């Protein structure tokens, strides 16, 4: 199985190699959303290489590189807008999947109860309890 499902239209994943894009497409995904900046760690595939592989596999591709310490409400709004524009289902990825899950969680603040958001993230294997104050404040 590719990715960890958050909703019917969104799954999240750790970084994968460019050659995984064919399998991602074959799994039914229609778009990839990258939340990882280039050069975060040595040996990481470049976003350009990921985009070329995604497009070769017939996938839409969108870049929204962010870092966890600077994750903003504006980043979450941009994530939500990208999901609205991209054909689904979408696979979002970063280094571990946590950042992509956090962006989704923040985009859901005020739309879903905080406990529901945290429960969905936890079911996918991501502990976002550190975001509770931000989610509650929305």
Short mmCIF file of N, CA, C and O in Angstrom, two decimals:
data_model
loop_
_atom_site.label_atom_id
_atom_site.label_comp_id
_atom_site.label_asym_id
_atom_site.label_seq_id
_atom_site.Cartn_x
_atom_site.Cartn_y
_atom_site.Cartn_z
N UNK A 1 0.84 -1.19 0.00
CA UNK A 1 0.00 0.00 0.00
C UNK A 1 0.89 1.25 0.00
O UNK A 1 1.86 1.34 0.73
N UNK A 2 0.53 2.19 -0.82
CA UNK A 2 1.28 3.44 -0.94
C UNK A 2 0.64 4.47 -0.02
O UNK A 2 -0.55 4.73 -0.09
N UNK A 3 1.43 5.08 0.84
CA UNK A 3 0.94 6.16 1.68
C UNK A 3 0.05 5.69 2.82
O UNK A 3 -0.33 4.53 2.91
N UNK A 4 -0.24 6.63 3.68
CA UNK A 4 -1.13 6.41 4.83
C UNK A 4 -2.34 7.31 4.63
O UNK A 4 -2.21 8.53 4.54
N UNK A 5 -3.50 6.71 4.57
CA UNK A 5 -4.72 7.43 4.24
C UNK A 5 -5.19 8.33 5.39
O UNK A 5 -5.33 7.88 6.52
N UNK A 6 -5.41 9.61 5.07
CA UNK A 6 -6.03 10.53 6.01
C UNK A 6 -7.51 10.70 5.68
O UNK A 6 -8.36 10.70 6.57
N UNK A 7 -7.80 10.88 4.41
CA UNK A 7 -9.18 11.02 3.92
C UNK A 7 -9.29 10.24 2.62
O UNK A 7 -8.28 9.75 2.10
N UNK A 8 -10.49 10.17 2.07
CA UNK A 8 -10.66 9.48 0.79
C UNK A 8 -9.83 10.13 -0.31
O UNK A 8 -9.40 9.45 -1.23
N UNK A 9 -9.59 11.43 -0.19
CA UNK A 9 -8.87 12.14 -1.23
C UNK A 9 -7.41 12.43 -0.95
O UNK A 9 -6.71 12.99 -1.79
N UNK A 10 -6.93 12.04 0.25
CA UNK A 10 -5.56 12.39 0.63
C UNK A 10 -4.89 11.30 1.45
O UNK A 10 -5.43 10.83 2.45
N UNK A 11 -3.69 10.93 0.99
CA UNK A 11 -2.79 10.07 1.76
C UNK A 11 -1.47 10.80 1.89
O UNK A 11 -1.17 11.69 1.10
N UNK A 12 -0.70 10.41 2.89
CA UNK A 12 0.61 11.02 3.13
C UNK A 12 1.67 9.94 3.14
O UNK A 12 1.38 8.78 3.39
N UNK A 13 2.91 10.36 2.89
CA UNK A 13 3.99 9.40 2.76
C UNK A 13 5.33 10.03 3.11
O UNK A 13 5.52 11.23 2.90
N UNK A 14 6.26 9.21 3.57
CA UNK A 14 7.65 9.67 3.63
C UNK A 14 8.20 9.82 2.21
O UNK A 14 7.60 9.33 1.25
N UNK A 15 9.36 10.45 2.10
CA UNK A 15 10.05 10.59 0.82
C UNK A 15 10.19 9.22 0.17
O UNK A 15 10.50 8.24 0.83
N UNK A 16 9.97 9.17 -1.12
CA UNK A 16 10.17 7.97 -1.89
C UNK A 16 11.11 8.29 -3.05
O UNK A 16 11.33 9.45 -3.35
N UNK A 17 11.65 7.26 -3.71
CA UNK A 17 12.52 7.54 -4.86
C UNK A 17 11.68 7.90 -6.09
O UNK A 17 10.50 7.54 -6.18
N UNK A 18 12.30 8.57 -7.06
CA UNK A 18 11.55 8.93 -8.27
C UNK A 18 10.91 7.73 -8.97
O UNK A 18 9.81 7.83 -9.50
N UNK A 19 11.59 6.57 -8.94
CA UNK A 19 11.03 5.42 -9.66
C UNK A 19 9.78 4.83 -9.00
O UNK A 19 9.14 3.94 -9.56
N UNK A 20 9.38 5.36 -7.85
CA UNK A 20 8.13 4.92 -7.21
C UNK A 20 6.91 5.57 -7.84
O UNK A 20 5.77 5.14 -7.57
N UNK A 21 7.10 6.57 -8.67
CA UNK A 21 5.96 7.30 -9.23
C UNK A 21 5.05 6.42 -10.09
O UNK A 21 3.83 6.59 -10.08
N UNK A 22 5.61 5.47 -10.82
CA UNK A 22 4.78 4.57 -11.62
C UNK A 22 3.87 3.74 -10.72
O UNK A 22 2.68 3.55 -11.02
N UNK A 23 4.41 3.26 -9.60
CA UNK A 23 3.60 2.48 -8.66
C UNK A 23 2.54 3.36 -7.99
O UNK A 23 1.41 2.92 -7.76
N UNK A 24 2.88 4.61 -7.72
CA UNK A 24 1.92 5.55 -7.14
C UNK A 24 0.75 5.75 -8.10
O UNK A 24 -0.41 5.68 -7.70
N UNK A 25 1.06 5.96 -9.36
CA UNK A 25 0.01 6.12 -10.36
C UNK A 25 -0.82 4.84 -10.50
O UNK A 25 -2.05 4.90 -10.56
N UNK A 26 -0.15 3.70 -10.50
CA UNK A 26 -0.86 2.43 -10.63
C UNK A 26 -1.75 2.15 -9.42
O UNK A 26 -2.73 1.41 -9.52
N UNK A 27 -1.42 2.76 -8.29
CA UNK A 27 -2.22 2.59 -7.07
C UNK A 27 -3.47 3.47 -7.08
O UNK A 27 -4.26 3.42 -6.13
N UNK A 28 -3.63 4.29 -8.11
CA UNK A 28 -4.84 5.09 -8.25
C UNK A 28 -4.69 6.56 -7.91
O UNK A 28 -5.65 7.31 -8.05
N UNK A 29 -3.52 6.97 -7.47
CA UNK A 29 -3.32 8.39 -7.20
C UNK A 29 -3.28 9.15 -8.52
O UNK A 29 -2.83 8.64 -9.54
N UNK A 30 -3.76 10.38 -8.46
CA UNK A 30 -3.77 11.21 -9.67
C UNK A 30 -2.85 12.42 -9.55
O UNK A 30 -2.59 13.10 -10.53
N UNK A 31 -2.38 12.69 -8.32
CA UNK A 31 -1.52 13.86 -8.11
C UNK A 31 -0.60 13.62 -6.93
O UNK A 31 -0.92 12.85 -6.01
N UNK A 32 0.54 14.32 -6.96
CA UNK A 32 1.53 14.28 -5.88
C UNK A 32 1.76 15.72 -5.43
O UNK A 32 1.91 16.63 -6.26
N UNK A 33 1.80 15.90 -4.12
CA UNK A 33 2.02 17.21 -3.51
C UNK A 33 3.24 17.10 -2.61
O UNK A 33 3.22 16.37 -1.62
N UNK A 34 4.33 17.79 -2.97
CA UNK A 34 5.56 17.70 -2.20
C UNK A 34 5.63 18.85 -1.20
O UNK A 34 5.41 20.00 -1.55
N UNK A 35 5.92 18.51 0.06
CA UNK A 35 6.04 19.50 1.12
C UNK A 35 7.46 19.57 1.67
O UNK A 35 7.69 20.13 2.73
N UNK A 36 8.39 19.04 0.94
CA UNK A 36 9.78 18.98 1.40
C UNK A 36 10.66 19.91 0.57
O UNK A 36 10.67 19.83 -0.66
N UNK A 37 11.42 20.77 1.24
CA UNK A 37 12.37 21.61 0.49
C UNK A 37 13.54 20.77 -0.04
O UNK A 37 13.92 19.78 0.57
N UNK A 38 14.09 21.17 -1.17
CA UNK A 38 15.30 20.52 -1.68
C UNK A 38 16.45 20.74 -0.71
O UNK A 38 16.51 21.75 -0.01
N UNK A 39 17.37 19.77 -0.68
CA UNK A 39 18.59 19.91 0.11
C UNK A 39 18.41 19.75 1.60
O UNK A 39 19.28 20.15 2.37
N UNK A 40 17.31 19.17 2.01
CA UNK A 40 17.07 19.00 3.45
C UNK A 40 18.06 18.01 4.07
O UNK A 40 18.45 18.15 5.22
N UNK A 41 18.46 17.01 3.28
CA UNK A 41 19.48 16.07 3.75
C UNK A 41 20.21 15.50 2.55
O UNK A 41 19.66 15.47 1.43
N UNK A 42 21.46 15.05 2.75
CA UNK A 42 22.24 14.51 1.65
C UNK A 42 21.55 13.29 1.02
O UNK A 42 20.95 12.48 1.71
N UNK A 43 21.64 13.20 -0.30
CA UNK A 43 21.09 12.05 -1.00
C UNK A 43 19.61 12.12 -1.30
O UNK A 43 19.06 11.23 -1.96
N UNK A 44 18.97 13.15 -0.85
CA UNK A 44 17.53 13.31 -1.09
C UNK A 44 17.29 13.58 -2.57
O UNK A 44 17.96 14.42 -3.16
N UNK A 45 16.33 12.89 -3.20
CA UNK A 45 16.04 13.20 -4.61
C UNK A 45 15.56 14.64 -4.76
O UNK A 45 14.82 15.15 -3.91
N UNK A 46 15.98 15.29 -5.83
CA UNK A 46 15.56 16.67 -6.05
C UNK A 46 14.08 16.71 -6.42
O UNK A 46 13.52 15.75 -6.97
N UNK A 47 13.46 17.83 -6.13
CA UNK A 47 12.05 18.01 -6.49
C UNK A 47 11.90 17.98 -8.00
O UNK A 47 10.90 17.46 -8.52
N UNK A 48 12.88 18.49 -8.74
CA UNK A 48 12.82 18.44 -10.20
C UNK A 48 12.78 16.99 -10.69
O UNK A 48 12.01 16.65 -11.60
N UNK A 49 13.62 16.12 -10.10
CA UNK A 49 13.63 14.70 -10.49
C UNK A 49 12.31 14.04 -10.13
O UNK A 49 11.77 13.23 -10.91
N UNK A 50 11.75 14.40 -8.97
CA UNK A 50 10.47 13.83 -8.55
C UNK A 50 9.36 14.28 -9.49
O UNK A 50 8.49 13.50 -9.88
N UNK A 51 9.38 15.56 -9.86
CA UNK A 51 8.35 16.07 -10.75
C UNK A 51 8.43 15.41 -12.13
O UNK A 51 7.40 15.04 -12.71
N UNK A 52 9.63 15.27 -12.67
CA UNK A 52 9.79 14.63 -13.98
C UNK A 52 9.26 13.20 -13.95
O UNK A 52 8.55 12.77 -14.87
N UNK A 53 9.57 12.47 -12.89
CA UNK A 53 9.09 11.08 -12.77
C UNK A 53 7.57 11.04 -12.61
O UNK A 53 6.91 10.18 -13.19
N UNK A 54 7.03 11.97 -11.83
CA UNK A 54 5.58 12.01 -11.62
C UNK A 54 4.87 12.30 -12.94
O UNK A 54 3.90 11.60 -13.31
N UNK A 55 5.34 13.27 -13.65
CA UNK A 55 4.69 13.65 -14.92
C UNK A 55 4.83 12.52 -15.95
O UNK A 55 3.89 12.25 -16.70
N UNK A 56 5.97 11.83 -15.95
CA UNK A 56 6.16 10.69 -16.86
C UNK A 56 5.18 9.56 -16.54
O UNK A 56 4.78 8.81 -17.42
N UNK A 57 4.79 9.47 -15.27
CA UNK A 57 3.83 8.45 -14.84
C UNK A 57 2.38 8.91 -15.00
O UNK A 57 1.45 8.20 -14.65
N UNK A 58 2.20 10.14 -15.51
CA UNK A 58 0.85 10.65 -15.74
C UNK A 58 0.22 11.33 -14.54
O UNK A 58 -1.00 11.52 -14.50
N UNK A 59 1.03 11.70 -13.57
CA UNK A 59 0.54 12.34 -12.35
C UNK A 59 0.69 13.86 -12.43
O UNK A 59 1.67 14.36 -12.96
N UNK A 60 -0.27 14.57 -11.84
CA UNK A 60 -0.10 16.01 -11.62
C UNK A 60 0.90 16.16 -10.48
O UNK A 60 1.06 15.26 -9.66
N UNK A 61 1.56 17.31 -10.41
CA UNK A 61 2.59 17.52 -9.40
C UNK A 61 2.52 18.96 -8.92
O UNK A 61 2.39 19.88 -9.72
N UNK A 62 2.58 19.14 -7.60
CA UNK A 62 2.53 20.49 -7.03
C UNK A 62 3.58 20.59 -5.93
O UNK A 62 3.74 19.68 -5.13
N UNK A 63 4.26 21.74 -5.89
CA UNK A 63 5.30 22.00 -4.88
C UNK A 63 4.78 22.97 -3.82
O UNK A 63 4.28 24.04 -4.17
N UNK A 64 4.93 22.59 -2.58
CA UNK A 64 4.65 23.47 -1.45
C UNK A 64 5.67 23.14 -0.35
O UNK A 64 5.35 22.50 0.65
N UNK A 65 6.95 23.52 -0.57
CA UNK A 65 7.98 23.18 0.41
C UNK A 65 7.84 24.03 1.67
O UNK A 65 7.71 25.26 1.59
N UNK A 66 7.84 23.36 2.81
CA UNK A 66 7.75 24.04 4.10
C UNK A 66 8.66 23.33 5.10
O UNK A 66 9.06 22.20 4.87
N UNK A 67 8.96 24.02 6.19
CA UNK A 67 9.68 23.40 7.29
C UNK A 67 8.77 23.37 8.50
O UNK A 67 7.93 24.24 8.67
N UNK A 68 8.93 22.37 9.33
CA UNK A 68 8.05 22.21 10.49
C UNK A 68 8.12 23.40 11.45
O UNK A 68 7.08 23.88 11.89
N UNK A 69 9.32 23.91 11.76
CA UNK A 69 9.36 25.02 12.72
C UNK A 69 8.64 26.29 12.25
O UNK A 69 8.16 27.07 13.05
N UNK A 70 8.57 26.47 10.93
CA UNK A 70 7.97 27.70 10.43
C UNK A 70 6.58 27.48 9.83
O UNK A 70 6.04 28.37 9.17
N UNK A 71 5.99 26.32 10.08
CA UNK A 71 4.67 25.99 9.53
C UNK A 71 3.65 27.03 9.95
O UNK A 71 3.45 27.28 11.13
N UNK A 72 3.01 27.66 8.96
CA UNK A 72 2.11 28.78 9.24
C UNK A 72 0.68 28.48 8.81
O UNK A 72 0.42 27.54 8.05
N UNK A 73 -0.21 29.33 9.26
CA UNK A 73 -1.60 29.26 8.83
C UNK A 73 -1.69 29.47 7.32
O UNK A 73 -2.50 28.82 6.65
N UNK A 74 -0.85 30.33 6.79
CA UNK A 74 -0.82 30.57 5.35
C UNK A 74 -0.38 29.32 4.59
O UNK A 74 -0.91 29.02 3.51
N UNK A 75 0.59 28.58 5.15
CA UNK A 75 1.02 27.32 4.54
C UNK A 75 -0.15 26.33 4.50
O UNK A 75 -0.36 25.64 3.50
N UNK A 76 -0.90 26.25 5.59
CA UNK A 76 -2.05 25.34 5.65
C UNK A 76 -3.11 25.74 4.64
O UNK A 76 -3.72 24.89 3.99
N UNK A 77 -3.32 27.04 4.48
CA UNK A 77 -4.30 27.52 3.49
C UNK A 77 -3.83 27.19 2.08
O UNK A 77 -4.64 26.79 1.22
N UNK A 78 -2.54 27.31 1.81
CA UNK A 78 -2.00 26.97 0.49
C UNK A 78 -2.12 25.47 0.24
O UNK A 78 -2.41 25.04 -0.88
N UNK A 79 -1.92 24.66 1.28
CA UNK A 79 -2.08 23.21 1.18
C UNK A 79 -3.52 22.88 0.82
O UNK A 79 -3.78 22.10 -0.10
N UNK A 80 -4.45 23.49 1.52
CA UNK A 80 -5.88 23.27 1.26
C UNK A 80 -6.25 23.69 -0.16
O UNK A 80 -6.97 22.97 -0.87
N UNK A 81 -5.74 24.82 -0.60
CA UNK A 81 -6.02 25.30 -1.96
C UNK A 81 -5.46 24.33 -3.00
O UNK A 81 -6.11 24.05 -4.02
N UNK A 82 -4.27 23.80 -2.75
CA UNK A 82 -3.68 22.83 -3.68
C UNK A 82 -4.54 21.58 -3.76
O UNK A 82 -4.78 21.06 -4.86
N UNK A 83 -5.03 21.12 -2.62
CA UNK A 83 -5.90 19.94 -2.63
C UNK A 83 -7.18 20.20 -3.40
O UNK A 83 -7.69 19.31 -4.07
N UNK A 84 -7.69 21.42 -3.30
CA UNK A 84 -8.91 21.78 -4.04
C UNK A 84 -8.67 21.80 -5.55
O UNK A 84 -9.58 21.50 -6.33
N UNK A 85 -7.45 22.15 -5.96
CA UNK A 85 -7.13 22.29 -7.38
C UNK A 85 -6.65 21.00 -8.03
O UNK A 85 -6.87 20.79 -9.23
N UNK A 86 -5.98 20.16 -7.27
CA UNK A 86 -5.41 18.94 -7.84
C UNK A 86 -6.48 17.86 -7.98
O UNK A 86 -7.38 17.76 -7.15
N UNK A 87 -6.34 17.02 -9.02
CA UNK A 87 -7.25 15.88 -9.12
C UNK A 87 -6.91 14.86 -8.04
O UNK A 87 -5.73 14.65 -7.74
N UNK A 88 -7.90 14.28 -7.45
CA UNK A 88 -7.66 13.33 -6.38
C UNK A 88 -7.87 11.90 -6.85
O UNK A 88 -8.43 11.68 -7.92
N UNK A 89 -7.40 11.00 -6.06
CA UNK A 89 -6.73 11.20 -4.78
C UNK A 89 -5.30 11.72 -4.94
O UNK A 89 -4.65 11.48 -5.94
N UNK A 90 -4.86 12.42 -3.88
CA UNK A 90 -3.55 13.06 -3.84
C UNK A 90 -2.66 12.34 -2.83
O UNK A 90 -3.13 11.96 -1.75
N UNK A 91 -1.40 12.17 -3.17
CA UNK A 91 -0.39 11.68 -2.24
C UNK A 91 0.52 12.85 -1.91
O UNK A 91 1.18 13.40 -2.80
N UNK A 92 0.53 13.26 -0.65
CA UNK A 92 1.42 14.34 -0.19
C UNK A 92 2.61 13.68 0.52
O UNK A 92 2.43 12.73 1.28
N UNK A 93 3.81 14.22 0.28
CA UNK A 93 4.97 13.64 0.96
C UNK A 93 5.91 14.72 1.45
O UNK A 93 5.94 15.85 0.97
N UNK A 94 6.69 14.33 2.45
CA UNK A 94 7.78 15.12 3.00
C UNK A 94 8.83 14.11 3.46
O UNK A 94 8.86 13.00 2.94
N UNK A 95 9.66 14.44 4.42
CA UNK A 95 10.69 13.49 4.85
C UNK A 95 10.08 12.25 5.48
O UNK A 95 10.43 11.13 5.15
N UNK A 96 9.13 12.44 6.42
CA UNK A 96 8.53 11.31 7.13
C UNK A 96 7.02 11.19 6.95
O UNK A 96 6.44 10.19 7.32
N UNK A 97 6.40 12.24 6.43
CA UNK A 97 4.94 12.30 6.33
C UNK A 97 4.31 13.16 7.41
O UNK A 97 3.16 13.57 7.29
N UNK A 98 5.07 13.49 8.45
CA UNK A 98 4.53 14.28 9.56
C UNK A 98 4.17 15.69 9.12
O UNK A 98 3.11 16.21 9.46
N UNK A 99 5.04 16.33 8.38
CA UNK A 99 4.82 17.70 7.93
C UNK A 99 3.56 17.79 7.05
O UNK A 99 2.75 18.70 7.21
N UNK A 100 3.41 16.84 6.14
CA UNK A 100 2.23 16.81 5.27
C UNK A 100 0.97 16.60 6.10
O UNK A 100 -0.07 17.23 5.85
N UNK A 101 1.07 15.73 7.10
CA UNK A 101 -0.08 15.48 7.98
C UNK A 101 -0.40 16.73 8.80
O UNK A 101 -1.57 17.08 8.99
N UNK A 102 0.63 17.42 9.27
CA UNK A 102 0.42 18.65 10.04
C UNK A 102 -0.24 19.73 9.19
O UNK A 102 -1.13 20.46 9.65
N UNK A 103 0.17 19.84 7.93
CA UNK A 103 -0.46 20.81 7.03
C UNK A 103 -1.94 20.49 6.86
O UNK A 103 -2.80 21.37 6.90
N UNK A 104 -2.25 19.20 6.66
CA UNK A 104 -3.65 18.79 6.54
C UNK A 104 -4.40 19.14 7.82
O UNK A 104 -5.49 19.71 7.78
N UNK A 105 -3.81 18.79 8.97
CA UNK A 105 -4.48 19.05 10.26
C UNK A 105 -4.78 20.53 10.43
O UNK A 105 -5.90 20.91 10.80
N UNK A 106 -3.80 21.37 10.16
CA UNK A 106 -4.01 22.82 10.31
C UNK A 106 -5.05 23.33 9.31
O UNK A 106 -5.81 24.25 9.61
N UNK A 107 -5.12 22.70 8.13
CA UNK A 107 -6.11 23.11 7.14
C UNK A 107 -7.53 22.71 7.56
O UNK A 107 -8.50 23.27 7.06
N UNK A 108 -7.62 21.77 8.49
CA UNK A 108 -8.92 21.29 8.96
C UNK A 108 -9.38 21.99 10.24
O UNK A 108 -10.52 21.82 10.68
N UNK A 109 -8.48 22.76 10.85
CA UNK A 109 -8.81 23.45 12.10
C UNK A 109 -10.00 24.37 11.89
O UNK A 109 -10.06 25.13 10.92
N UNK A 110 -10.97 24.25 12.76
CA UNK A 110 -12.19 25.05 12.65
C UNK A 110 -13.24 24.40 11.76
O UNK A 110 -14.40 24.82 11.76
N UNK A 111 -12.86 23.38 11.01
CA UNK A 111 -13.79 22.65 10.14
C UNK A 111 -14.20 21.32 10.75
O UNK A 111 -15.27 20.81 10.47
N UNK A 112 -13.27 20.73 11.51
CA UNK A 112 -13.49 19.46 12.20
C UNK A 112 -13.11 19.65 13.66
O UNK A 112 -12.23 20.47 13.96
N UNK A 113 -13.69 18.89 14.55
CA UNK A 113 -13.26 18.96 15.95
C UNK A 113 -11.79 18.56 16.09
O UNK A 113 -11.31 17.67 15.38
N UNK A 114 -11.09 19.21 17.01
CA UNK A 114 -9.68 18.92 17.23
C UNK A 114 -9.44 17.45 17.51
O UNK A 114 -8.52 16.85 16.95
N UNK A 115 -10.26 16.84 18.36
CA UNK A 115 -10.06 15.43 18.69
C UNK A 115 -10.18 14.53 17.45
O UNK A 115 -9.45 13.55 17.31
N UNK A 116 -11.07 14.89 16.54
CA UNK A 116 -11.22 14.12 15.30
C UNK A 116 -9.98 14.25 14.43
O UNK A 116 -9.48 13.26 13.88
N UNK A 117 -9.46 15.47 14.30
CA UNK A 117 -8.26 15.70 13.50
C UNK A 117 -7.09 14.89 14.07
O UNK A 117 -6.39 14.19 13.33
N UNK A 118 -6.90 14.98 15.38
CA UNK A 118 -5.79 14.27 16.02
C UNK A 118 -5.97 12.76 15.93
O UNK A 118 -4.99 12.02 15.76
N UNK A 119 -7.20 12.29 16.00
CA UNK A 119 -7.49 10.86 15.89
C UNK A 119 -7.19 10.33 14.49
O UNK A 119 -6.62 9.25 14.33
N UNK A 120 -7.57 11.09 13.47
CA UNK A 120 -7.28 10.69 12.08
C UNK A 120 -5.77 10.63 11.87
O UNK A 120 -5.26 9.66 11.28
N UNK A 121 -5.06 11.63 12.36
CA UNK A 121 -3.60 11.64 12.22
C UNK A 121 -2.99 10.45 12.97
O UNK A 121 -2.10 9.77 12.43
N UNK A 122 -3.46 10.18 14.18
CA UNK A 122 -2.92 9.08 14.97
C UNK A 122 -3.19 7.73 14.30
O UNK A 122 -2.32 6.84 14.31
N UNK A 123 -4.36 7.58 13.70
CA UNK A 123 -4.69 6.33 13.01
C UNK A 123 -3.75 6.09 11.83
O UNK A 123 -3.50 4.94 11.45
N UNK A 124 -3.22 7.18 11.27
CA UNK A 124 -2.26 7.07 10.17
C UNK A 124 -0.82 6.94 10.69
O UNK A 124 0.11 6.82 9.90
N UNK A 125 -0.65 6.99 12.01
CA UNK A 125 0.67 6.81 12.60
C UNK A 125 1.41 8.09 12.95
O UNK A 125 2.61 8.07 13.19
N UNK A 126 0.67 9.21 13.01
CA UNK A 126 1.31 10.51 13.29
C UNK A 126 0.74 11.14 14.55
O UNK A 126 -0.46 11.39 14.63
N UNK A 127 1.60 11.39 15.51
CA UNK A 127 1.20 12.05 16.75
C UNK A 127 1.35 13.55 16.57
O UNK A 127 2.46 14.07 16.52
N UNK A 128 0.22 14.24 16.45
CA UNK A 128 0.23 15.69 16.28
C UNK A 128 -0.28 16.41 17.52
O UNK A 128 -0.73 17.55 17.44
N UNK A 129 -0.16 15.77 18.67
CA UNK A 129 -0.69 16.38 19.90
C UNK A 129 -0.06 17.74 20.17
O UNK A 129 -0.69 18.60 20.79
N UNK A 130 1.16 17.97 19.67
CA UNK A 130 1.82 19.27 19.87
C UNK A 130 1.07 20.40 19.16
O UNK A 130 1.26 21.56 19.47
N UNK A 131 0.20 20.05 18.20
CA UNK A 131 -0.57 21.07 17.48
C UNK A 131 -1.90 21.38 18.14
O UNK A 131 -2.61 22.28 17.69
N UNK A 132 -2.25 20.66 19.21
CA UNK A 132 -3.56 20.87 19.84
C UNK A 132 -3.85 22.34 20.14
O UNK A 132 -4.93 22.82 19.80
N UNK A 133 -2.94 23.09 20.73
CA UNK A 133 -3.26 24.50 21.01
C UNK A 133 -3.60 25.30 19.75
O UNK A 133 -4.53 26.11 19.76
N UNK A 134 -2.88 25.05 18.68
CA UNK A 134 -3.15 25.76 17.43
C UNK A 134 -4.48 25.31 16.82
O UNK A 134 -5.23 26.12 16.28
N UNK A 135 -4.77 24.03 16.92
CA UNK A 135 -6.04 23.52 16.38
C UNK A 135 -7.22 24.04 17.19
O UNK A 135 -8.25 24.42 16.63
N UNK A 136 -7.05 24.06 18.51
CA UNK A 136 -8.12 24.54 19.39
C UNK A 136 -8.39 26.03 19.19
O UNK A 136 -9.52 26.50 19.36
N UNK A 137 -7.36 26.78 18.83
CA UNK A 137 -7.49 28.23 18.70
C UNK A 137 -8.21 28.66 17.42
O UNK A 137 -8.64 29.80 17.30
N UNK A 138 -8.34 27.74 16.49
CA UNK A 138 -8.96 28.09 15.19
C UNK A 138 -10.47 28.24 15.29
O UNK A 138 -11.12 27.69 16.11
#
